[in-house]
């Protein structure tokens, strides 16, 4: 994780933002137990985030992570899939999705929210309405309800896309999209968010120095 954090921070210092991600992996080759791990994102331009307000992007509703795999690996993992570029308005989104050796794939994360009723009951605990009703149906008499309210329940979905189709999909166990942004300088000017690192403010002094040295050399 230290490497992932350092990579994200270095990208933030240089370009204004960086990323790291959380994944699950099987603990051993022959095990069904999974472990949570933190991975680095070498190229911050491979990540695209939807709108968010919180500094840690915890309110994020959708995100994309673009990656490449060899054609041999793509064919091995998705033997029935097609080699097709992304299309938008009848035109190619870009010519880089398929090359002679590589196929671009995209991980898409999105959040679905459902409203759920929860009860605060006499014993001081909070219980979802469906569990309360299930207990009554089983003949259990739960404590009386003191107060009820509606809460949003976040469900995170993941799918992998090619330029032609959805290759696979599944639910993510957490309630947050597991892509995290590390920000350098952040400015909101008339609703437009701009990020910058140390290099941007150093450009003009560098130009002035280069000009003065060139003039001296002449």
JSON list of C-alpha atoms in Angstrom, two decimals, residues 51-146:
[
{"chain": "A", "resi": 51, "resn": "UNK", "atom": "CA", "xyz": [-19.20, 14.16, -10.29]},
{"chain": "A", "resi": 52, "resn": "UNK", "atom": "CA", "xyz": [-18.36, 14.32, -6.58]},
{"chain": "A", "resi": 53, "resn": "UNK", "atom": "CA", "xyz": [-18.17, 16.91, -3.79]},
{"chain": "A", "resi": 54, "resn": "UNK", "atom": "CA", "xyz": [-16.32, 15.20, -0.95]},
{"chain": "A", "resi": 55, "resn": "UNK", "atom": "CA", "xyz": [-12.53, 15.46, -0.76]},
{"chain": "A", "resi": 56, "resn": "UNK", "atom": "CA", "xyz": [-12.19, 11.67, -0.74]},
{"chain": "A", "resi": 57, "resn": "UNK", "atom": "CA", "xyz": [-14.82, 11.23, -3.50]},
{"chain": "A", "resi": 58, "resn": "UNK", "atom": "CA", "xyz": [-16.85, 9.00, -1.18]},
{"chain": "A", "resi": 59, "resn": "UNK", "atom": "CA", "xyz": [-20.07, 10.36, -2.74]},
{"chain": "A", "resi": 60, "resn": "UNK", "atom": "CA", "xyz": [-18.98, 9.21, -6.20]},
{"chain": "A", "resi": 61, "resn": "UNK", "atom": "CA", "xyz": [-21.75, 7.57, -8.26]},
{"chain": "A", "resi": 62, "resn": "UNK", "atom": "CA", "xyz": [-19.77, 6.31, -11.27]},
{"chain": "A", "resi": 63, "resn": "UNK", "atom": "CA", "xyz": [-16.17, 5.82, -12.40]},
{"chain": "A", "resi": 64, "resn": "UNK", "atom": "CA", "xyz": [-14.16, 4.27, -15.23]},
{"chain": "A", "resi": 65, "resn": "UNK", "atom": "CA", "xyz": [-10.75, 2.58, -15.25]},
{"chain": "A", "resi": 66, "resn": "UNK", "atom": "CA", "xyz": [-9.24, 1.96, -18.68]},
{"chain": "A", "resi": 67, "resn": "UNK", "atom": "CA", "xyz": [-6.72, -0.83, -19.14]},
{"chain": "A", "resi": 68, "resn": "UNK", "atom": "CA", "xyz": [-5.11, -2.88, -21.89]},
{"chain": "A", "resi": 69, "resn": "UNK", "atom": "CA", "xyz": [-4.54, -6.58, -22.41]},
{"chain": "A", "resi": 70, "resn": "UNK", "atom": "CA", "xyz": [-2.88, -8.54, -25.16]},
{"chain": "A", "resi": 71, "resn": "UNK", "atom": "CA", "xyz": [-5.08, -9.95, -27.90]},
{"chain": "A", "resi": 72, "resn": "UNK", "atom": "CA", "xyz": [-4.02, -13.46, -26.88]},
{"chain": "A", "resi": 73, "resn": "UNK", "atom": "CA", "xyz": [-5.10, -12.88, -23.27]},
{"chain": "A", "resi": 74, "resn": "UNK", "atom": "CA", "xyz": [-8.34, -11.21, -24.37]},
{"chain": "A", "resi": 75, "resn": "UNK", "atom": "CA", "xyz": [-9.19, -14.16, -26.62]},
{"chain": "A", "resi": 76, "resn": "UNK", "atom": "CA", "xyz": [-8.32, -16.60, -23.85]},
{"chain": "A", "resi": 77, "resn": "UNK", "atom": "CA", "xyz": [-10.49, -14.89, -21.23]},
{"chain": "A", "resi": 78, "resn": "UNK", "atom": "CA", "xyz": [-13.35, -13.88, -23.54]},
{"chain": "A", "resi": 79, "resn": "UNK", "atom": "CA", "xyz": [-13.35, -16.35, -26.47]},
{"chain": "A", "resi": 80, "resn": "UNK", "atom": "CA", "xyz": [-16.77, -15.21, -27.76]},
{"chain": "A", "resi": 81, "resn": "UNK", "atom": "CA", "xyz": [-16.10, -11.46, -27.51]},
{"chain": "A", "resi": 82, "resn": "UNK", "atom": "CA", "xyz": [-15.61, -9.13, -30.47]},
{"chain": "A", "resi": 83, "resn": "UNK", "atom": "CA", "xyz": [-12.74, -6.81, -31.39]},
{"chain": "A", "resi": 84, "resn": "UNK", "atom": "CA", "xyz": [-14.56, -3.49, -31.81]},
{"chain": "A", "resi": 85, "resn": "UNK", "atom": "CA", "xyz": [-13.75, 0.16, -31.09]},
{"chain": "A", "resi": 86, "resn": "UNK", "atom": "CA", "xyz": [-16.08, 2.27, -29.00]},
{"chain": "A", "resi": 87, "resn": "UNK", "atom": "CA", "xyz": [-18.67, 4.13, -31.04]},
{"chain": "A", "resi": 88, "resn": "UNK", "atom": "CA", "xyz": [-20.28, 7.49, -30.31]},
{"chain": "A", "resi": 89, "resn": "UNK", "atom": "CA", "xyz": [-22.72, 9.31, -32.58]},
{"chain": "A", "resi": 90, "resn": "UNK", "atom": "CA", "xyz": [-21.75, 7.03, -35.45]},
{"chain": "A", "resi": 91, "resn": "UNK", "atom": "CA", "xyz": [-18.06, 7.94, -35.24]},
{"chain": "A", "resi": 92, "resn": "UNK", "atom": "CA", "xyz": [-15.09, 6.26, -33.59]},
{"chain": "A", "resi": 93, "resn": "UNK", "atom": "CA", "xyz": [-14.29, 7.48, -30.08]},
{"chain": "A", "resi": 94, "resn": "UNK", "atom": "CA", "xyz": [-10.64, 6.84, -30.81]},
{"chain": "A", "resi": 95, "resn": "UNK", "atom": "CA", "xyz": [-8.34, 4.66, -32.86]},
{"chain": "A", "resi": 96, "resn": "UNK", "atom": "CA", "xyz": [-6.36, 3.44, -29.85]},
{"chain": "A", "resi": 97, "resn": "UNK", "atom": "CA", "xyz": [-8.85, 0.93, -28.47]},
{"chain": "A", "resi": 98, "resn": "UNK", "atom": "CA", "xyz": [-7.52, -1.82, -30.73]},
{"chain": "A", "resi": 99, "resn": "UNK", "atom": "CA", "xyz": [-3.96, -2.05, -31.99]},
{"chain": "A", "resi": 100, "resn": "UNK", "atom": "CA", "xyz": [-1.93, -4.80, -33.61]},
{"chain": "A", "resi": 101, "resn": "UNK", "atom": "CA", "xyz": [-1.13, -6.39, -30.25]},
{"chain": "A", "resi": 102, "resn": "UNK", "atom": "CA", "xyz": [-3.42, -4.83, -27.62]},
{"chain": "A", "resi": 103, "resn": "UNK", "atom": "CA", "xyz": [-7.13, -4.61, -26.84]},
{"chain": "A", "resi": 104, "resn": "UNK", "atom": "CA", "xyz": [-8.44, -1.85, -24.58]},
{"chain": "A", "resi": 105, "resn": "UNK", "atom": "CA", "xyz": [-10.99, -2.79, -21.94]},
{"chain": "A", "resi": 106, "resn": "UNK", "atom": "CA", "xyz": [-12.77, -0.57, -19.44]},
{"chain": "A", "resi": 107, "resn": "UNK", "atom": "CA", "xyz": [-13.90, -1.27, -15.89]},
{"chain": "A", "resi": 108, "resn": "UNK", "atom": "CA", "xyz": [-17.10, 0.62, -15.11]},
{"chain": "A", "resi": 109, "resn": "UNK", "atom": "CA", "xyz": [-18.27, 1.16, -11.54]},
{"chain": "A", "resi": 110, "resn": "UNK", "atom": "CA", "xyz": [-21.68, 2.62, -10.72]},
{"chain": "A", "resi": 111, "resn": "UNK", "atom": "CA", "xyz": [-23.91, 3.05, -7.67]},
{"chain": "A", "resi": 112, "resn": "UNK", "atom": "CA", "xyz": [-27.57, 2.16, -7.35]},
{"chain": "A", "resi": 113, "resn": "UNK", "atom": "CA", "xyz": [-29.47, 3.55, -4.37]},
{"chain": "A", "resi": 114, "resn": "UNK", "atom": "CA", "xyz": [-32.59, 2.06, -2.80]},
{"chain": "A", "resi": 115, "resn": "UNK", "atom": "CA", "xyz": [-34.66, 3.46, 0.06]},
{"chain": "A", "resi": 116, "resn": "UNK", "atom": "CA", "xyz": [-34.99, 1.26, 3.14]},
{"chain": "A", "resi": 117, "resn": "UNK", "atom": "CA", "xyz": [-37.00, 1.77, 6.32]},
{"chain": "A", "resi": 118, "resn": "UNK", "atom": "CA", "xyz": [-35.23, 1.27, 9.65]},
{"chain": "A", "resi": 119, "resn": "UNK", "atom": "CA", "xyz": [-36.78, 1.16, 13.13]},
{"chain": "A", "resi": 120, "resn": "UNK", "atom": "CA", "xyz": [-35.34, 2.39, 16.41]},
{"chain": "A", "resi": 121, "resn": "UNK", "atom": "CA", "xyz": [-36.78, 0.03, 19.02]},
{"chain": "A", "resi": 122, "resn": "UNK", "atom": "CA", "xyz": [-37.14, 0.07, 22.81]},
{"chain": "A", "resi": 123, "resn": "UNK", "atom": "CA", "xyz": [-34.02, -1.95, 23.58]},
{"chain": "A", "resi": 124, "resn": "UNK", "atom": "CA", "xyz": [-31.90, 0.83, 22.02]},
{"chain": "A", "resi": 125, "resn": "UNK", "atom": "CA", "xyz": [-31.00, -0.97, 18.79]},
{"chain": "A", "resi": 126, "resn": "UNK", "atom": "CA", "xyz": [-31.75, -0.13, 15.17]},
{"chain": "A", "resi": 127, "resn": "UNK", "atom": "CA", "xyz": [-33.17, -2.80, 12.88]},
{"chain": "A", "resi": 128, "resn": "UNK", "atom": "CA", "xyz": [-34.26, -2.81, 9.21]},
{"chain": "A", "resi": 129, "resn": "UNK", "atom": "CA", "xyz": [-38.02, -2.97, 8.75]},
{"chain": "A", "resi": 130, "resn": "UNK", "atom": "CA", "xyz": [-37.78, -6.22, 6.77]},
{"chain": "A", "resi": 131, "resn": "UNK", "atom": "CA", "xyz": [-35.94, -7.98, 9.63]},
{"chain": "A", "resi": 132, "resn": "UNK", "atom": "CA", "xyz": [-38.50, -6.65, 12.11]},
{"chain": "A", "resi": 133, "resn": "UNK", "atom": "CA", "xyz": [-41.33, -8.04, 10.00]},
{"chain": "A", "resi": 134, "resn": "UNK", "atom": "CA", "xyz": [-39.52, -11.37, 9.51]},
{"chain": "A", "resi": 135, "resn": "UNK", "atom": "CA", "xyz": [-39.20, -11.73, 13.29]},
{"chain": "A", "resi": 136, "resn": "UNK", "atom": "CA", "xyz": [-42.94, -11.16, 13.74]},
{"chain": "A", "resi": 137, "resn": "UNK", "atom": "CA", "xyz": [-43.70, -13.69, 10.98]},
{"chain": "A", "resi": 138, "resn": "UNK", "atom": "CA", "xyz": [-41.60, -16.30, 12.83]},
{"chain": "A", "resi": 139, "resn": "UNK", "atom": "CA", "xyz": [-43.58, -15.76, 16.03]},
{"chain": "A", "resi": 140, "resn": "UNK", "atom": "CA", "xyz": [-40.99, -13.60, 17.78]},
{"chain": "A", "resi": 141, "resn": "UNK", "atom": "CA", "xyz": [-42.32, -10.54, 19.60]},
{"chain": "A", "resi": 142, "resn": "UNK", "atom": "CA", "xyz": [-39.67, -7.80, 19.17]},
{"chain": "A", "resi": 143, "resn": "UNK", "atom": "CA", "xyz": [-39.49, -4.65, 21.33]},
{"chain": "A", "resi": 144, "resn": "UNK", "atom": "CA", "xyz": [-41.87, -1.83, 20.41]},
{"chain": "A", "resi": 145, "resn": "UNK", "atom": "CA", "xyz": [-40.90, 0.68, 17.71]},
{"chain": "A", "resi": 146, "resn": "UNK", "atom": "CA", "xyz": [-39.99, 4.14, 19.02]}
]
